[in-house]
C-alpha cells in the first residue's frame, strides 16, 4: 500500500470511528433513527451539490448502463448500512458497535469467495470460522450483561454485511469515475430512501438538544462526506484488501471516543469477541499480507 492510500485510509477510519459516539449522542439528544439518518445525509447531499456547483469543479452524469449499479450500491452501502447502524445503536453501545466493524473484512472475504470465486487457503477458512465465533461473542455481549442477543445487534450485523457488499462491488466503477463522483452518486442515491422519514423532521430538530444537532451535522460533513471521499480515493489507488485491513483501527477509535465523550465502554465479552475477530481477519489475509509489496 502506498503512503497516500495509507494516510487517506487512516483519516477515514478515525472519522468513521468517531461517528459511533456521535450517533449515540444524537439518539440520546432527541433524534429518532429515521430522522437522524435523513438529517445526516441531507447535509452530506447538500455538501456534494455545493461542490458540483462550485466554479471550475465538475461532477459528470453517470452513464445509463451504470445507473442501476450506482442505485443498488448506494442503497446497500448508504441506506441499509446507516439505517441498520443507527437503529442498532439504540440498544448497543458505541464501543460495541465499533467492534462489529472489525468483522467487515471477514464478510468481505466470504462475499469475494462466493461471488468473485476467489480462492482461500486452509488457514483462511480456519480464520474465517474463528472470526464468525468472534462475531457471535460480540453479538451476545452486546446485550448489556445478559447472555442473549440484543435486537440492535441484529441490525448492526445487517449493516456490516451490507457495507461488505458495498466494498466488494464498487471497485470496478473506479475505472470510469473519479472517487468524488462515485461518492456523490452513492450519497444522493442512498439519501432517497431516507426521504420516507421526512414527516415530523422539523419539529424533531427543534426539540433536539444543541449537542445532538451539532453531532448530526458533524456526521454529515466529515464521516459521511469527506471520509467517504478519502476512502474511495484510497480504494482506487491501492488493493481493496490492504485498505480494508485499516478497519482494524476503527473499533479502537470508537471505544476511545465513546469512553471520553459518553463514558461508555463495551462489555468484556464483546471486547473478547472483537479481539478474536481481528485475529481471525489477520489469519484470513495472512498469505496475501506476506505477498504484498513493502510500503513505499
Coordinates of N, CA and C in Angstrom, one line a residue, residues 70-173:
X70 N -25.2 1.9 -9.5 CA -25.0 3.0 -8.5 C -26.1 3.1 -7.5
X71 N -27.4 2.9 -8.0 CA -28.5 3.0 -7.1 C -28.5 1.8 -6.1
X72 N -28.2 0.6 -6.6 CA -28.1 -0.6 -5.7 C -27.0 -0.4 -4.7
X73 N -25.8 0.0 -5.2 CA -24.7 0.2 -4.2 C -25.0 1.3 -3.2
X74 N -25.6 2.4 -3.7 CA -26.0 3.5 -2.8 C -27.0 3.0 -1.7
X75 N -28.0 2.3 -2.2 CA -29.0 1.8 -1.2 C -28.4 0.8 -0.2
X76 N -27.4 0.0 -0.7 CA -26.8 -1.0 0.1 C -25.8 -0.4 1.1
X77 N -24.8 0.4 0.5 CA -23.7 0.9 1.3 C -24.1 2.1 2.1
X78 N -25.1 2.9 1.7 CA -25.5 4.1 2.5 C -26.9 3.8 3.2
X79 N -27.9 3.5 2.5 CA -29.2 3.4 3.1 C -29.3 2.2 4.1
X80 N -29.0 1.0 3.7 CA -29.1 -0.1 4.6 C -28.1 -0.1 5.7
X81 N -26.8 0.2 5.3 CA -25.8 0.3 6.3 C -26.1 1.3 7.4
X82 N -26.4 2.5 7.0 CA -26.5 3.6 8.0 C -27.8 3.5 8.8
X83 N -28.9 3.0 8.2 CA -30.1 2.8 9.0 C -29.9 1.7 10.0
X84 N -29.3 0.6 9.5 CA -29.0 -0.6 10.4 C -28.1 -0.2 11.6
X85 N -27.1 0.6 11.3 CA -26.1 1.0 12.4 C -26.8 2.0 13.3
X86 N -27.6 2.9 12.8 CA -28.2 3.9 13.7 C -29.3 3.3 14.5
X87 N -30.1 2.5 13.9 CA -31.2 1.8 14.7 C -30.6 0.9 15.7
X88 N -29.5 0.2 15.3 CA -28.8 -0.7 16.3 C -28.3 -0.1 17.5
X89 N -27.8 1.2 17.3 CA -27.2 1.9 18.4 C -28.2 2.4 19.4
X90 N -29.5 2.2 19.2 CA -30.5 2.5 20.2 C -30.3 1.6 21.4
X91 N -29.8 0.3 21.2 CA -29.6 -0.6 22.3 C -28.2 -1.2 22.4
X92 N -27.3 -0.8 21.5 CA -25.9 -1.3 21.5 C -25.0 -0.1 21.8
X93 N -24.0 -0.2 22.7 CA -23.1 0.9 23.0 C -22.3 1.2 21.8
X94 N -21.8 2.5 21.7 CA -20.9 2.9 20.6 C -19.7 2.1 20.5
X95 N -19.1 1.7 21.6 CA -17.8 0.9 21.5 C -18.1 -0.5 21.0
X96 N -19.2 -1.1 21.4 CA -19.6 -2.4 20.8 C -19.9 -2.3 19.4
X97 N -20.6 -1.3 19.0 CA -20.9 -1.1 17.5 C -19.6 -1.0 16.7
X98 N -18.6 -0.3 17.3 CA -17.3 -0.2 16.6 C -16.6 -1.5 16.5
X99 N -16.8 -2.4 17.5 CA -16.2 -3.7 17.4 C -16.8 -4.6 16.3
X100 N -18.1 -4.4 16.0 CA -18.7 -5.1 14.9 C -18.0 -4.8 13.6
X101 N -17.5 -3.5 13.4 CA -16.9 -3.1 12.2 C -15.6 -3.9 11.9
X102 N -15.0 -4.4 13.0 CA -13.8 -5.2 12.8 C -14.1 -6.5 12.0
X103 N -15.4 -6.9 12.0 CA -15.7 -8.1 11.2 C -16.0 -7.9 9.8
X104 N -16.0 -6.6 9.3 CA -16.3 -6.3 7.9 C -15.3 -7.1 7.0
X105 N -14.0 -7.2 7.2 CA -13.2 -7.9 6.3 C -13.5 -9.4 6.2
X106 N -14.1 -10.0 7.3 CA -14.5 -11.4 7.3 C -15.6 -11.6 6.3
X107 N -16.7 -10.7 6.4 CA -17.8 -10.9 5.5 C -17.4 -10.5 4.0
X108 N -16.4 -9.5 3.9 CA -15.9 -9.2 2.6 C -15.3 -10.4 2.0
X109 N -14.5 -11.1 2.7 CA -13.8 -12.3 2.2 C -14.8 -13.4 1.8
X110 N -15.9 -13.6 2.6 CA -16.9 -14.5 2.3 C -17.6 -14.2 1.0
X111 N -17.9 -12.9 0.8 CA -18.6 -12.4 -0.4 C -17.7 -12.6 -1.6
X112 N -16.4 -12.3 -1.4 CA -15.5 -12.4 -2.5 C -15.3 -13.8 -3.0
X113 N -15.3 -14.8 -2.0 CA -15.2 -16.2 -2.4 C -16.5 -16.7 -3.1
X114 N -17.7 -16.2 -2.7 CA -18.9 -16.7 -3.3 C -19.1 -16.1 -4.6
X115 N -19.0 -14.7 -4.7 CA -19.4 -14.0 -6.0 C -18.2 -13.8 -6.9
X116 N -17.0 -13.6 -6.4 CA -15.8 -13.4 -7.3 C -15.0 -14.6 -7.5
X117 N -15.4 -15.7 -6.9 CA -14.7 -17.0 -7.0 C -13.2 -16.9 -6.5
X118 N -12.9 -16.1 -5.6 CA -11.6 -16.0 -5.0 C -11.3 -17.3 -4.2
X119 N -10.0 -17.7 -4.2 CA -9.6 -18.9 -3.5 C -9.1 -18.5 -2.1
X120 N -9.3 -19.4 -1.2 CA -8.8 -19.2 0.2 C -8.1 -20.4 0.7
X121 N -7.0 -20.1 1.4 CA -6.1 -21.2 1.9 C -6.8 -21.9 3.1
X122 N -6.4 -23.1 3.5 CA -7.0 -23.7 4.7 C -6.9 -22.8 5.9
X123 N -5.7 -22.1 6.0 CA -5.6 -21.2 7.2 C -6.7 -20.1 7.1
X124 N -7.0 -19.7 5.9 CA -8.0 -18.7 5.7 C -9.4 -19.2 6.2
X125 N -9.7 -20.4 5.8 CA -11.0 -21.0 6.2 C -11.1 -21.1 7.8
X126 N -10.0 -21.6 8.4 CA -9.9 -21.7 9.8 C -10.1 -20.3 10.5
X127 N -9.4 -19.3 9.9 CA -9.5 -17.9 10.4 C -10.9 -17.4 10.3
X128 N -11.6 -17.8 9.2 CA -13.0 -17.3 9.0 C -13.9 -17.9 10.0
X129 N -13.7 -19.2 10.3 CA -14.6 -19.9 11.3 C -14.4 -19.2 12.7
X130 N -13.1 -18.9 13.0 CA -12.8 -18.3 14.3 C -13.5 -16.9 14.3
X131 N -13.4 -16.2 13.2 CA -14.0 -14.9 13.1 C -15.5 -14.9 13.3
X132 N -16.1 -15.8 12.8 CA -17.6 -15.9 13.0 C -17.9 -16.2 14.4
X133 N -17.0 -17.0 15.1 CA -17.2 -17.2 16.5 C -17.0 -15.9 17.3
X134 N -16.1 -15.0 16.8 CA -15.9 -13.7 17.4 C -17.1 -12.8 17.2
X135 N -17.7 -12.9 16.0 CA -19.0 -12.2 15.8 C -20.1 -12.6 16.8
X136 N -20.2 -13.9 17.0 CA -21.2 -14.4 18.0 C -20.9 -13.8 19.4
X137 N -19.7 -13.8 19.8 CA -19.3 -13.3 21.1 C -19.7 -11.8 21.2
X138 N -19.4 -11.0 20.2 CA -19.7 -9.6 20.2 C -21.2 -9.4 20.3
X139 N -21.9 -10.2 19.5 CA -23.4 -10.1 19.4 C -24.0 -10.4 20.8
X140 N -23.6 -11.5 21.4 CA -24.1 -11.9 22.7 C -23.7 -10.9 23.8
X141 N -22.5 -10.4 23.7 CA -22.0 -9.5 24.7 C -22.6 -8.1 24.6
X142 N -23.3 -7.8 23.5 CA -24.0 -6.5 23.3 C -25.2 -6.3 24.1
X143 N -25.7 -7.4 24.8 CA -26.9 -7.3 25.5 C -26.8 -6.8 26.9
X144 N -25.8 -6.0 27.1 CA -25.6 -5.2 28.4 C -25.7 -6.2 29.6
X145 N -24.8 -7.2 29.6 CA -24.7 -8.1 30.7 C -25.5 -9.3 30.7
X146 N -26.6 -9.3 29.9 CA -27.4 -10.5 29.8 C -26.9 -11.5 28.7
X147 N -26.9 -12.8 28.9 CA -26.4 -13.7 27.9 C -27.6 -14.0 26.9
X148 N -27.7 -13.0 26.0 CA -28.8 -13.1 25.0 C -28.3 -12.2 23.9
X149 N -29.1 -12.3 22.8 CA -28.7 -11.4 21.6 C -29.7 -10.2 21.6
X150 N -29.1 -9.0 21.6 CA -29.9 -7.8 21.6 C -30.4 -7.6 20.2
X151 N -31.6 -6.9 20.1 CA -32.2 -6.6 18.8 C -31.3 -5.7 18.0
X152 N -30.7 -4.7 18.7 CA -29.8 -3.8 18.0 C -28.6 -4.5 17.3
X153 N -28.1 -5.6 17.9 CA -27.0 -6.4 17.3 C -27.4 -6.9 16.0
X154 N -28.6 -7.4 15.8 CA -29.0 -7.9 14.5 C -29.0 -6.8 13.5
X155 N -29.5 -5.6 13.8 CA -29.5 -4.5 12.9 C -28.0 -4.2 12.5
X156 N -27.1 -4.2 13.4 CA -25.7 -3.8 13.1 C -25.1 -4.9 12.2
X157 N -25.4 -6.2 12.5 CA -24.9 -7.3 11.7 C -25.4 -7.1 10.2
X158 N -26.6 -6.8 10.0 CA -27.1 -6.5 8.7 C -26.3 -5.3 8.0
X159 N -26.1 -4.3 8.8 CA -25.3 -3.2 8.3 C -23.9 -3.6 7.9
X160 N -23.2 -4.4 8.7 CA -21.9 -4.9 8.4 C -21.9 -5.7 7.1
X161 N -22.8 -6.6 6.9 CA -22.9 -7.4 5.7 C -23.2 -6.5 4.5
X162 N -24.0 -5.5 4.7 CA -24.3 -4.5 3.6 C -23.1 -3.8 3.1
X163 N -22.3 -3.2 4.1 CA -21.1 -2.5 3.7 C -20.1 -3.4 3.1
X164 N -20.0 -4.7 3.5 CA -19.1 -5.6 2.8 C -19.4 -5.8 1.4
X165 N -20.7 -5.9 1.0 CA -21.1 -6.0 -0.4 C -20.7 -4.7 -1.1
X166 N -20.9 -3.5 -0.4 CA -20.6 -2.2 -1.0 C -19.1 -2.1 -1.3
X167 N -18.2 -2.6 -0.4 CA -16.8 -2.5 -0.7 C -16.4 -3.4 -1.8
X168 N -17.0 -4.6 -1.9 CA -16.6 -5.6 -3.0 C -17.0 -5.1 -4.4
X169 N -18.2 -4.6 -4.5 CA -18.8 -4.4 -5.8 C -18.6 -2.9 -6.4
X170 N -18.1 -2.0 -5.6 CA -17.9 -0.7 -6.1 C -16.6 -0.5 -6.8
X171 N -15.6 -1.3 -6.6 CA -14.3 -1.1 -7.1 C -14.2 -1.1 -8.7
X172 N -15.0 -1.9 -9.4 CA -14.9 -1.9 -10.9 C -15.4 -0.5 -11.4
X173 N -16.2 0.2 -10.7 CA -16.6 1.5 -11.2 C -15.5 2.6 -11.2

